[in-house]
Amino acid sequence: MTHTATIDQATTDWIASAKTAAEAARAYAAAAQAKVAQTIAPGGRVDSSAADEHQRLVHGFAWIATTAEALAAVADWAERGKAQGRYGEIEELTLRVGFGEYLAQLIGGVPMSQNEFVRPQELGISDSAAALARDVAVSSFLETGNTAETRLALAKLLRDGQIPDEALDDETMDMIRDQFRVFTRERIAPSAHAWHLEDALIPDEIVEEMAQLGVFGVCIEEEFGGLGLGKLAMCLVSEELSRGWICAGSLGTRSEIAGELIGGNGTPEQKAYWLPKIASGEVLPTAVFTEPDVGSDLASVRTRATRQDDGSWRINGAKNWITHAARTDLMTVLCRTNTDTPGYGGLSMLLAAKTRKQGEDDFPDEGLFGSEIEVLGYRGMREYALSFEDFRVAEDGLLGGAEGQGFKQLMRTFEGARIQTAARAIGVGWNAFDAALRYATERRQFGKQLADFPRVTDKLAMMVAELVMARELTYSAARHKDKGERCDIEAGMAKLLGARVAWANADMCVQIHGGNGYALEYEASRILCDARILNIFEGAGEIQAHVIGRGLASPRG
Amino acid sequence: MTHTATIDQATTDWIASAKTAAEAARAYAAAAQAKVAQTIAPGGRVDSSAADEHQRLVHGFAWIATTAEALAAVADWAERGKAQGRYGEIEELTLRVGFGEYLAQLIGGVPMSQNEFVRPQELGISDSAAALARDVAVSSFLETGNTAETRLALAKLLRDGQIPDEALDDETMDMIRDQFRVFTRERIAPSAHAWHLEDALIPDEIVEEMAQLGVFGVCIEEEFGGLGLGKLAMCLVSEELSRGWICAGSLGTRSEIAGELIGGNGTPEQKAYWLPKIASGEVLPTAVFTEPDVGSDLASVRTRATRQDDGSWRINGAKNWITHAARTDLMTVLCRTNTDTPGYGGLSMLLAAKTRKQGEDDFPDEGLFGSEIEVLGYRGMREYALSFEDFRVAEDGLLGGAEGQGFKQLMRTFEGARIQTAARAIGVGWNAFDAALRYATERRQFGKQLADFPRVTDKLAMMVAELVMARELTYSAARHKDKGERCDIEAGMAKLLGARVAWANADMCVQIHGGNGYALEYEASRILCDARILNIFEGAGEIQAHVIGRGLASPRG
Ligand SMILES: Cc1cc2nc3c(=O)[nH]c(=O)nc-3n(C[C@H](O)[C@H](O)[C@H](O)COP(=O)(O)OP(=O)(O)OC[C@H]3O[C@@H](n4cnc5c(N)ncnc54)[C@H](O)[C@@H]3O)c2cc1C
Ligand SMILES: Cc1cc2nc3c(=O)[nH]c(=O)nc-3n(C[C@H](O)[C@H](O)[C@H](O)COP(=O)(O)OP(=O)(O)OC[C@H]3O[C@@H](n4cnc5c(N)ncnc54)[C@H](O)[C@@H]3O)c2cc1C
Ligand SMILES: CC(C)(COP(=O)(O)OP(=O)(O)OC[C@H]1O[C@@H](n2cnc3c(N)ncnc32)[C@H](O)[C@@H]1OP(=O)(O)O)[C@@H](O)C(=O)NCCC(=O)NCCS
Ligand SMILES: CC(C)(COP(=O)(O)OP(=O)(O)OC[C@H]1O[C@@H](n2cnc3c(N)ncnc32)[C@H](O)[C@@H]1OP(=O)(O)O)[C@@H](O)C(=O)NCCC(=O)NCCS
């Protein structure tokens, strides 16, 4: 695709402005950080009860910092694209609309949810906000970035079938995206809605085909039969599959979690035994962490695992919300092995082999019982409440052979899982955009296509501008994670923004469909239901904001 | 309940500030109006194509004006409450939080949807916004209205079981509210969720009990067997019933529409024949306007009605999205009686008797066929696609005996219907709040009630502050309508804001429920689905903004 840059290119170097504006946004976030640090970490270390008391401050700062990092990531994207000759009109319009909007949010109010906005006033940084608004680069975006004209021009190109640059300057990566886009178009998209409506498990055959494509071992090392790729590749796979159906993009989530738990913490025997089976899809894992009374506060897990005289373990307790529990072969179970140590120190991770559902018998194993939890969306794998009654786990089931490490093992793993979830959110957001654009050009009202009305094109343009924001932030978190650094903050940011964007896009997709968006028959209604989960699981939005806000409030000790 | 006013009362007269701030907000809206008028009605009359081209401007103005009117309505509410000795701490906190938020939105960005914000810059009225922010009363709300402290204090009173003043200075009205609150608590709330999950018609028995209470004839004159009350009473009934289930609050909608169509336009014979039957609930009507290709643009209706030699009518065509079509006895059908007159001038309203479903036979009448449309929520009455094939309507079926009047008859009727829909939205919004508050005090995490965390109480406090905003705006529209004046603008404002608030509240209700909000078992998941319809039917949000923005842009000629 060749692009020609026409809009205002002569007068403004928008990429240079974006770089400057992103730095100004970061400086503004730093002002917010200073306020937060002063309030909750006056002595340098975060005071937990102060952080709880001042959540709007701490979480608001998290949202501000997230917005600033998204801007920085998109400025980098534009610069990279330019260097590679891929920066044309649609990229410039996306940049302008996105920057115009997010900078205006920083100054006028960042939506943390539909009824919580964080504004400079709340943090006592109105002066910094005024300074931000006065910055020349920022003010050029505020005045001429996100306007009726730029949104319309962007929407026009989108209607023409263009999309903003998504190349990754890496042949393998671009190939992966293409491959999964084709697979999704051919194998997922045509049936996804029917599978959702039937509330069916995604067919074994599709699981098998995904296994062939390597979905379950993207990040598992090649020596263990995986693709040996990093989190960026995982993002592409998840994004493209989710663009057809969130379930397709989520099938690999539990393999990613188990693969990371074992790859990062397992004994050599555990790695050698489980990883090849996970990578090949022979073993499908399920992630068993949440309990009926324990969701966000995982350190309080109560399910008990007791070592037996023969070295094996017995699990007792109740778990809740366990996705794909029936059709799986391995449970990664967070449980308390030491009841004398309250909090996270008493928790361990068990690798518990289980028997896959057999016919109508969902849970054939002794000591393991389950019942389905019916849900709005995110179907295709099913969620279960599980109960363990002296359920037996083999002697070598303790992850890494080390007790008391379960929580931290899991927290490190959640980094990847949250980045993967952000990628799923972006896929769902694209699904919403695709369906909305299609409908807006097919449906006519008042003698015109819906896409001839600015209220419709405004929505479409913003859907894409926000997707690029969330996507580039997610890729940036993935690159960070691939360097091996702790990145719960970066992962949290990607998850936080991704979930908001997916939800907004799904909501706009329904609105553009009018009454039909409310009909089960239309994909729009499914996308709405699917999108709603993203701000809840893998750490709710409030928990991500907590991780980001506290993490940035003081240097980690 | 006695209230004691403690917060800042000594230093600020918040009611006086609210009156002043609301006037300042109206002045700001007037600045927006001037810009809009200049752009789309330079010659005094609205230029339709200019209005379409500048939708963000026109609709953005509509949102600004709506926000300003909500502020004015709430200032009046506080003043009235004060005069009656009912203004205490919770009212003051509600006022401060609501004003703080909505004034900040006017200055920083009013959310028209999750991805469309209207900001002063977009309308070229940044100077007016700056002036608004400088107003002393406004700035006191911006600085100390909606703060962590006021939200927390408000939430504390809500947890204690208090609610902001809802009395109406009228014994009958207060009695109606009480009566329907009790009925809803006893007869609707306990079963609503099961009915939703079963996708069942709301039981005949309940319909009968509602008929006994007068639900179907609230606004029908006493001489025709109705209660002879006005739209304000209709709001109370709808709000309270919807607080249990949107379906309960919607059962009366079609009776309200038919009652208003016939009461306002019918021949003496039509009134005498239909109104008593509608009022008693003996006849349940269904509203037959939308078509597969005609939704927002009702003037383009194509379903044909042809006069026969014997004076009777034959209807041919397809209708879509017809709520409660099967279990009803009367259709109000918008159809084209004159194909030579395109647009609304060729449309008439027919009163078409039909046979109620009999056993499994949903549509026993000759020439009338229907199939169900499955939906996300708003269940209990069922939606249908209808097809008419030479369906016969009696000679006296033409509303008012006048051809070509159907569209305007309907538009006047929509005023009341939209106010009623706003009231339903408020009921759904309360339902969301009730469920969220309950869950937030029952569920514990991190060793505390959820309601001990500011991110949770912030949501709860804002849910109530916004409900009071939307409610008072709705009551104000109802009072306006009760005066007999044209009030499509006021009705549109109430519907526009009500739908946004209900949706935001439902979203927050789910979020506070965490994973359980996503489970079909929990009411939260139903409330989310129910709330989503409100911004689509009875004129989508974009259509309300269109009506308000154009209506206010130039004086009506
Ligand atoms: C469809 C689905 C699939 C799932 N799959 C799995 C799975 O496979 N394995 C698994 O282990 N789990 C799974 N979960 C569970 C999921 O991870 C939890 O739902 C999530 O962690 C939130 O926990 P909770 O539901 O208990 O909410 P709670 O922790 O009770 O939180 C409720 C609300 O309170 C807020 N809140 C909580 N604490 C605070 C605080 N300190 N400050 C401010 N706000 C707070 C939350 O953000 C949320 O809004 C799944 C859930 C769903 C719905
Ligand atoms: C559950 C349910 C129950 C219903 N019950 C009834 C009933 O009992 N009787 C009945 O007659 N109808 C009923 N309806 C139909 C309802 O009134 C319509 O869905 C509604 O009027 C919108 O029309 P539409 O669905 O055709 O959307 P469209 O008109 O196709 O609109 C689609 C989208 O485009 C936007 N749009 C349209 N025109 C413009 C414009 N000019 N500028 C900007 N944006 C625009 C809309 O706002 C919307 O976002 C019901 C619908 C539902 C979903
Ligand atoms: C809320 C939550 C972030 C933990 O908060 P917390 O209990 O306050 O725990 P802390 O942040 O104090 O962390 C406890 C320890 O783990 C460490 N830790 C946390 N995240 C880490 C990470 N990503 N990498 C390495 N260490 C980490 C901390 O440094 C701390 O160590 P220390 O005690 O040695 O200083 C965690 O429970 C969580 O993510 N909840 C959401 C649940 C979820 O995502 N469920 C999805 C199921 S599919
Ligand atoms: C979009 C919509 C507002 C009409 O827009 P439009 O086609 O541009 O029509 P106009 O606003 O020009 O109105 C046409 C005429 O009706 C008149 N009219 C409109 N609303 C009126 C009202 N509330 N009272 C009296 N007259 C009214 C206008 O004054 C105009 O009369 P004129 O030609 O003599 O000047 C209307 O089709 C609508 O409400 N659509 C939403 C559909 C809906 O709510 N469906 C719910 C089904 S349950």
JSON list of N, CA and C in Angstrom, two decimals, chain A residues 381-424:
[
{"chain": "A", "resi": 381, "resn": "MET", "atom": "N", "xyz": [-15.07, -22.10, 26.39]},
{"chain": "A", "resi": 381, "resn": "MET", "atom": "CA", "xyz": [-14.22, -22.94, 27.25]},
{"chain": "A", "resi": 381, "resn": "MET", "atom": "C", "xyz": [-14.96, -23.30, 28.53]},
{"chain": "A", "resi": 382, "resn": "ARG", "atom": "N", "xyz": [-15.91, -22.48, 28.89]},
{"chain": "A", "resi": 382, "resn": "ARG", "atom": "CA", "xyz": [-16.73, -22.67, 30.09]},
{"chain": "A", "resi": 382, "resn": "ARG", "atom": "C", "xyz": [-15.95, -22.41, 31.38]},
{"chain": "A", "resi": 383, "resn": "GLU", "atom": "N", "xyz": [-16.70, -21.86, 32.33]},
{"chain": "A", "resi": 383, "resn": "GLU", "atom": "CA", "xyz": [-16.15, -21.55, 33.65]},
{"chain": "A", "resi": 383, "resn": "GLU", "atom": "C", "xyz": [-16.79, -22.49, 34.68]},
{"chain": "A", "resi": 384, "resn": "TYR", "atom": "N", "xyz": [-16.02, -22.83, 35.67]},
{"chain": "A", "resi": 384, "resn": "TYR", "atom": "CA", "xyz": [-16.50, -23.79, 36.67]},
{"chain": "A", "resi": 384, "resn": "TYR", "atom": "C", "xyz": [-16.15, -23.35, 38.10]},
{"chain": "A", "resi": 385, "resn": "ALA", "atom": "N", "xyz": [-17.02, -23.74, 38.99]},
{"chain": "A", "resi": 385, "resn": "ALA", "atom": "CA", "xyz": [-16.68, -23.74, 40.42]},
{"chain": "A", "resi": 385, "resn": "ALA", "atom": "C", "xyz": [-16.16, -25.14, 40.72]},
{"chain": "A", "resi": 386, "resn": "LEU", "atom": "N", "xyz": [-15.01, -25.23, 41.36]},
{"chain": "A", "resi": 386, "resn": "LEU", "atom": "CA", "xyz": [-14.41, -26.54, 41.65]},
{"chain": "A", "resi": 386, "resn": "LEU", "atom": "C", "xyz": [-14.37, -26.78, 43.14]},
{"chain": "A", "resi": 387, "resn": "SER", "atom": "N", "xyz": [-14.49, -28.04, 43.48]},
{"chain": "A", "resi": 387, "resn": "SER", "atom": "CA", "xyz": [-14.27, -28.34, 44.88]},
{"chain": "A", "resi": 387, "resn": "SER", "atom": "C", "xyz": [-13.34, -29.53, 44.98]},
{"chain": "A", "resi": 388, "resn": "PHE", "atom": "N", "xyz": [-12.37, -29.40, 45.86]},
{"chain": "A", "resi": 388, "resn": "PHE", "atom": "CA", "xyz": [-11.35, -30.43, 46.05]},
{"chain": "A", "resi": 388, "resn": "PHE", "atom": "C", "xyz": [-11.60, -31.13, 47.38]},
{"chain": "A", "resi": 389, "resn": "GLU", "atom": "N", "xyz": [-11.70, -32.43, 47.33]},
{"chain": "A", "resi": 389, "resn": "GLU", "atom": "CA", "xyz": [-11.85, -33.20, 48.56]},
{"chain": "A", "resi": 389, "resn": "GLU", "atom": "C", "xyz": [-10.80, -34.29, 48.57]},
{"chain": "A", "resi": 390, "resn": "ASP", "atom": "N", "xyz": [-9.74, -34.03, 49.29]},
{"chain": "A", "resi": 390, "resn": "ASP", "atom": "CA", "xyz": [-8.61, -34.96, 49.32]},
{"chain": "A", "resi": 390, "resn": "ASP", "atom": "C", "xyz": [-8.16, -35.35, 47.92]},
{"chain": "A", "resi": 391, "resn": "PHE", "atom": "N", "xyz": [-8.13, -34.36, 47.07]},
{"chain": "A", "resi": 391, "resn": "PHE", "atom": "CA", "xyz": [-7.67, -34.61, 45.70]},
{"chain": "A", "resi": 391, "resn": "PHE", "atom": "C", "xyz": [-6.16, -34.83, 45.73]},
{"chain": "A", "resi": 392, "resn": "ARG", "atom": "N", "xyz": [-5.70, -35.89, 45.06]},
{"chain": "A", "resi": 392, "resn": "ARG", "atom": "CA", "xyz": [-4.30, -36.29, 45.16]},
{"chain": "A", "resi": 392, "resn": "ARG", "atom": "C", "xyz": [-3.43, -35.68, 44.07]},
{"chain": "A", "resi": 393, "resn": "VAL", "atom": "N", "xyz": [-2.29, -35.14, 44.49]},
{"chain": "A", "resi": 393, "resn": "VAL", "atom": "CA", "xyz": [-1.30, -34.61, 43.57]},
{"chain": "A", "resi": 393, "resn": "VAL", "atom": "C", "xyz": [0.01, -35.36, 43.85]},
{"chain": "A", "resi": 394, "resn": "ALA", "atom": "N", "xyz": [0.68, -35.72, 42.77]},
{"chain": "A", "resi": 394, "resn": "ALA", "atom": "CA", "xyz": [1.90, -36.53, 42.93]},
{"chain": "A", "resi": 394, "resn": "ALA", "atom": "C", "xyz": [2.99, -35.77, 43.69]},
{"chain": "A", "resi": 395, "resn": "GLU", "atom": "N", "xyz": [3.91, -36.52, 44.20]},
{"chain": "A", "resi": 395, "resn": "GLU", "atom": "CA", "xyz": [5.01, -35.98, 45.00]},
{"chain": "A", "resi": 395, "resn": "GLU", "atom": "C", "xyz": [5.78, -34.88, 44.28]},
{"chain": "A", "resi": 396, "resn": "ASP", "atom": "N", "xyz": [5.97, -35.09, 42.98]},
{"chain": "A", "resi": 396, "resn": "ASP", "atom": "CA", "xyz": [6.75, -34.10, 42.22]},
{"chain": "A", "resi": 396, "resn": "ASP", "atom": "C", "xyz": [5.89, -32.95, 41.70]},
{"chain": "A", "resi": 397, "resn": "GLY", "atom": "N", "xyz": [4.72, -32.75, 42.32]},
{"chain": "A", "resi": 397, "resn": "GLY", "atom": "CA", "xyz": [3.81, -31.73, 41.83]},
{"chain": "A", "resi": 397, "resn": "GLY", "atom": "C", "xyz": [4.11, -30.32, 42.34]},
{"chain": "A", "resi": 398, "resn": "LEU", "atom": "N", "xyz": [5.00, -30.21, 43.30]},
{"chain": "A", "resi": 398, "resn": "LEU", "atom": "CA", "xyz": [5.28, -28.87, 43.84]},
{"chain": "A", "resi": 398, "resn": "LEU", "atom": "C", "xyz": [6.17, -28.11, 42.86]},
{"chain": "A", "resi": 399, "resn": "LEU", "atom": "N", "xyz": [5.67, -26.99, 42.37]},
{"chain": "A", "resi": 399, "resn": "LEU", "atom": "CA", "xyz": [6.42, -26.25, 41.34]},
{"chain": "A", "resi": 399, "resn": "LEU", "atom": "C", "xyz": [7.80, -25.84, 41.86]},
{"chain": "A", "resi": 400, "resn": "GLY", "atom": "N", "xyz": [8.82, -26.23, 41.12]},
{"chain": "A", "resi": 400, "resn": "GLY", "atom": "CA", "xyz": [10.20, -25.88, 41.48]},
{"chain": "A", "resi": 400, "resn": "GLY", "atom": "C", "xyz": [10.67, -26.59, 42.73]},
{"chain": "A", "resi": 401, "resn": "GLY", "atom": "N", "xyz": [9.84, -27.49, 43.25]},
{"chain": "A", "resi": 401, "resn": "GLY", "atom": "CA", "xyz": [10.20, -28.19, 44.47]},
{"chain": "A", "resi": 401, "resn": "GLY", "atom": "C", "xyz": [10.30, -27.27, 45.68]},
{"chain": "A", "resi": 402, "resn": "ALA", "atom": "N", "xyz": [9.76, -26.04, 45.52]},
{"chain": "A", "resi": 402, "resn": "ALA", "atom": "CA", "xyz": [9.96, -25.06, 46.59]},
{"chain": "A", "resi": 402, "resn": "ALA", "atom": "C", "xyz": [8.63, -24.59, 47.17]},
{"chain": "A", "resi": 403, "resn": "GLU", "atom": "N", "xyz": [8.47, -24.74, 48.45]},
{"chain": "A", "resi": 403, "resn": "GLU", "atom": "CA", "xyz": [7.27, -24.26, 49.12]},
{"chain": "A", "resi": 403, "resn": "GLU", "atom": "C", "xyz": [7.34, -22.75, 49.37]},
{"chain": "A", "resi": 404, "resn": "GLY", "atom": "N", "xyz": [6.17, -22.14, 49.47]},
{"chain": "A", "resi": 404, "resn": "GLY", "atom": "CA", "xyz": [6.10, -20.73, 49.87]},
{"chain": "A", "resi": 404, "resn": "GLY", "atom": "C", "xyz": [6.45, -19.75, 48.77]},
{"chain": "A", "resi": 405, "resn": "GLN", "atom": "N", "xyz": [6.69, -20.27, 47.58]},
{"chain": "A", "resi": 405, "resn": "GLN", "atom": "CA", "xyz": [7.07, -19.39, 46.46]},
{"chain": "A", "resi": 405, "resn": "GLN", "atom": "C", "xyz": [5.90, -19.13, 45.51]},
{"chain": "A", "resi": 406, "resn": "GLY", "atom": "N", "xyz": [4.76, -19.74, 45.77]},
{"chain": "A", "resi": 406, "resn": "GLY", "atom": "CA", "xyz": [3.66, -19.72, 44.80]},
{"chain": "A", "resi": 406, "resn": "GLY", "atom": "C", "xyz": [3.21, -18.34, 44.37]},
{"chain": "A", "resi": 407, "resn": "PHE", "atom": "N", "xyz": [3.10, -17.46, 45.34]},
{"chain": "A", "resi": 407, "resn": "PHE", "atom": "CA", "xyz": [2.57, -16.14, 45.03]},
{"chain": "A", "resi": 407, "resn": "PHE", "atom": "C", "xyz": [3.49, -15.36, 44.09]},
{"chain": "A", "resi": 408, "resn": "LYS", "atom": "N", "xyz": [4.77, -15.32, 44.44]},
{"chain": "A", "resi": 408, "resn": "LYS", "atom": "CA", "xyz": [5.69, -14.55, 43.59]},
{"chain": "A", "resi": 408, "resn": "LYS", "atom": "C", "xyz": [5.88, -15.20, 42.22]},
{"chain": "A", "resi": 409, "resn": "GLN", "atom": "N", "xyz": [5.88, -16.52, 42.22]},
{"chain": "A", "resi": 409, "resn": "GLN", "atom": "CA", "xyz": [5.94, -17.21, 40.92]},
{"chain": "A", "resi": 409, "resn": "GLN", "atom": "C", "xyz": [4.77, -16.76, 40.04]},
{"chain": "A", "resi": 410, "resn": "LEU", "atom": "N", "xyz": [3.62, -16.67, 40.69]},
{"chain": "A", "resi": 410, "resn": "LEU", "atom": "CA", "xyz": [2.41, -16.31, 39.94]},
{"chain": "A", "resi": 410, "resn": "LEU", "atom": "C", "xyz": [2.43, -14.85, 39.52]},
{"chain": "A", "resi": 411, "resn": "MET", "atom": "N", "xyz": [2.88, -14.00, 40.42]},
{"chain": "A", "resi": 411, "resn": "MET", "atom": "CA", "xyz": [2.89, -12.57, 40.09]},
{"chain": "A", "resi": 411, "resn": "MET", "atom": "C", "xyz": [3.79, -12.28, 38.89]},
{"chain": "A", "resi": 412, "resn": "ARG", "atom": "N", "xyz": [4.94, -12.96, 38.86]},
{"chain": "A", "resi": 412, "resn": "ARG", "atom": "CA", "xyz": [5.82, -12.77, 37.69]},
{"chain": "A", "resi": 412, "resn": "ARG", "atom": "C", "xyz": [5.13, -13.29, 36.43]},
{"chain": "A", "resi": 413, "resn": "THR", "atom": "N", "xyz": [4.42, -14.37, 36.58]},
{"chain": "A", "resi": 413, "resn": "THR", "atom": "CA", "xyz": [3.72, -14.96, 35.44]},
{"chain": "A", "resi": 413, "resn": "THR", "atom": "C", "xyz": [2.58, -14.07, 34.95]},
{"chain": "A", "resi": 414, "resn": "PHE", "atom": "N", "xyz": [1.92, -13.42, 35.91]},
{"chain": "A", "resi": 414, "resn": "PHE", "atom": "CA", "xyz": [0.81, -12.53, 35.55]},
{"chain": "A", "resi": 414, "resn": "PHE", "atom": "C", "xyz": [1.27, -11.41, 34.63]},
{"chain": "A", "resi": 415, "resn": "GLU", "atom": "N", "xyz": [2.54, -11.04, 34.71]},
{"chain": "A", "resi": 415, "resn": "GLU", "atom": "CA", "xyz": [3.01, -9.98, 33.81]},
{"chain": "A", "resi": 415, "resn": "GLU", "atom": "C", "xyz": [2.74, -10.37, 32.36]},
{"chain": "A", "resi": 416, "resn": "GLY", "atom": "N", "xyz": [3.20, -11.55, 32.01]},
{"chain": "A", "resi": 416, "resn": "GLY", "atom": "CA", "xyz": [2.98, -12.03, 30.65]},
{"chain": "A", "resi": 416, "resn": "GLY", "atom": "C", "xyz": [1.50, -12.22, 30.35]},
{"chain": "A", "resi": 417, "resn": "ALA", "atom": "N", "xyz": [0.80, -12.75, 31.34]},
{"chain": "A", "resi": 417, "resn": "ALA", "atom": "CA", "xyz": [-0.63, -13.04, 31.14]},
{"chain": "A", "resi": 417, "resn": "ALA", "atom": "C", "xyz": [-1.41, -11.73, 30.93]},
{"chain": "A", "resi": 418, "resn": "ARG", "atom": "N", "xyz": [-1.00, -10.70, 31.63]},
{"chain": "A", "resi": 418, "resn": "ARG", "atom": "CA", "xyz": [-1.72, -9.42, 31.47]},
{"chain": "A", "resi": 418, "resn": "ARG", "atom": "C", "xyz": [-1.41, -8.76, 30.13]},
{"chain": "A", "resi": 419, "resn": "ILE", "atom": "N", "xyz": [-0.18, -8.92, 29.69]},
{"chain": "A", "resi": 419, "resn": "ILE", "atom": "CA", "xyz": [0.15, -8.42, 28.36]},
{"chain": "A", "resi": 419, "resn": "ILE", "atom": "C", "xyz": [-0.65, -9.20, 27.32]},
{"chain": "A", "resi": 420, "resn": "GLN", "atom": "N", "xyz": [-0.73, -10.48, 27.53]},
{"chain": "A", "resi": 420, "resn": "GLN", "atom": "CA", "xyz": [-1.52, -11.31, 26.62]},
{"chain": "A", "resi": 420, "resn": "GLN", "atom": "C", "xyz": [-2.99, -10.89, 26.65]},
{"chain": "A", "resi": 421, "resn": "THR", "atom": "N", "xyz": [-3.47, -10.55, 27.82]},
{"chain": "A", "resi": 421, "resn": "THR", "atom": "CA", "xyz": [-4.86, -10.10, 27.94]},
{"chain": "A", "resi": 421, "resn": "THR", "atom": "C", "xyz": [-5.07, -8.76, 27.25]},
{"chain": "A", "resi": 422, "resn": "ALA", "atom": "N", "xyz": [-4.09, -7.90, 27.37]},
{"chain": "A", "resi": 422, "resn": "ALA", "atom": "CA", "xyz": [-4.18, -6.62, 26.66]},
{"chain": "A", "resi": 422, "resn": "ALA", "atom": "C", "xyz": [-4.28, -6.88, 25.16]},
{"chain": "A", "resi": 423, "resn": "ALA", "atom": "N", "xyz": [-3.50, -7.84, 24.68]},
{"chain": "A", "resi": 423, "resn": "ALA", "atom": "CA", "xyz": [-3.55, -8.16, 23.25]},
{"chain": "A", "resi": 423, "resn": "ALA", "atom": "C", "xyz": [-4.92, -8.72, 22.87]},
{"chain": "A", "resi": 424, "resn": "ARG", "atom": "N", "xyz": [-5.50, -9.53, 23.77]},
{"chain": "A", "resi": 424, "resn": "ARG", "atom": "CA", "xyz": [-6.85, -10.03, 23.50]},
{"chain": "A", "resi": 424, "resn": "ARG", "atom": "C", "xyz": [-7.83, -8.86, 23.41]}
]
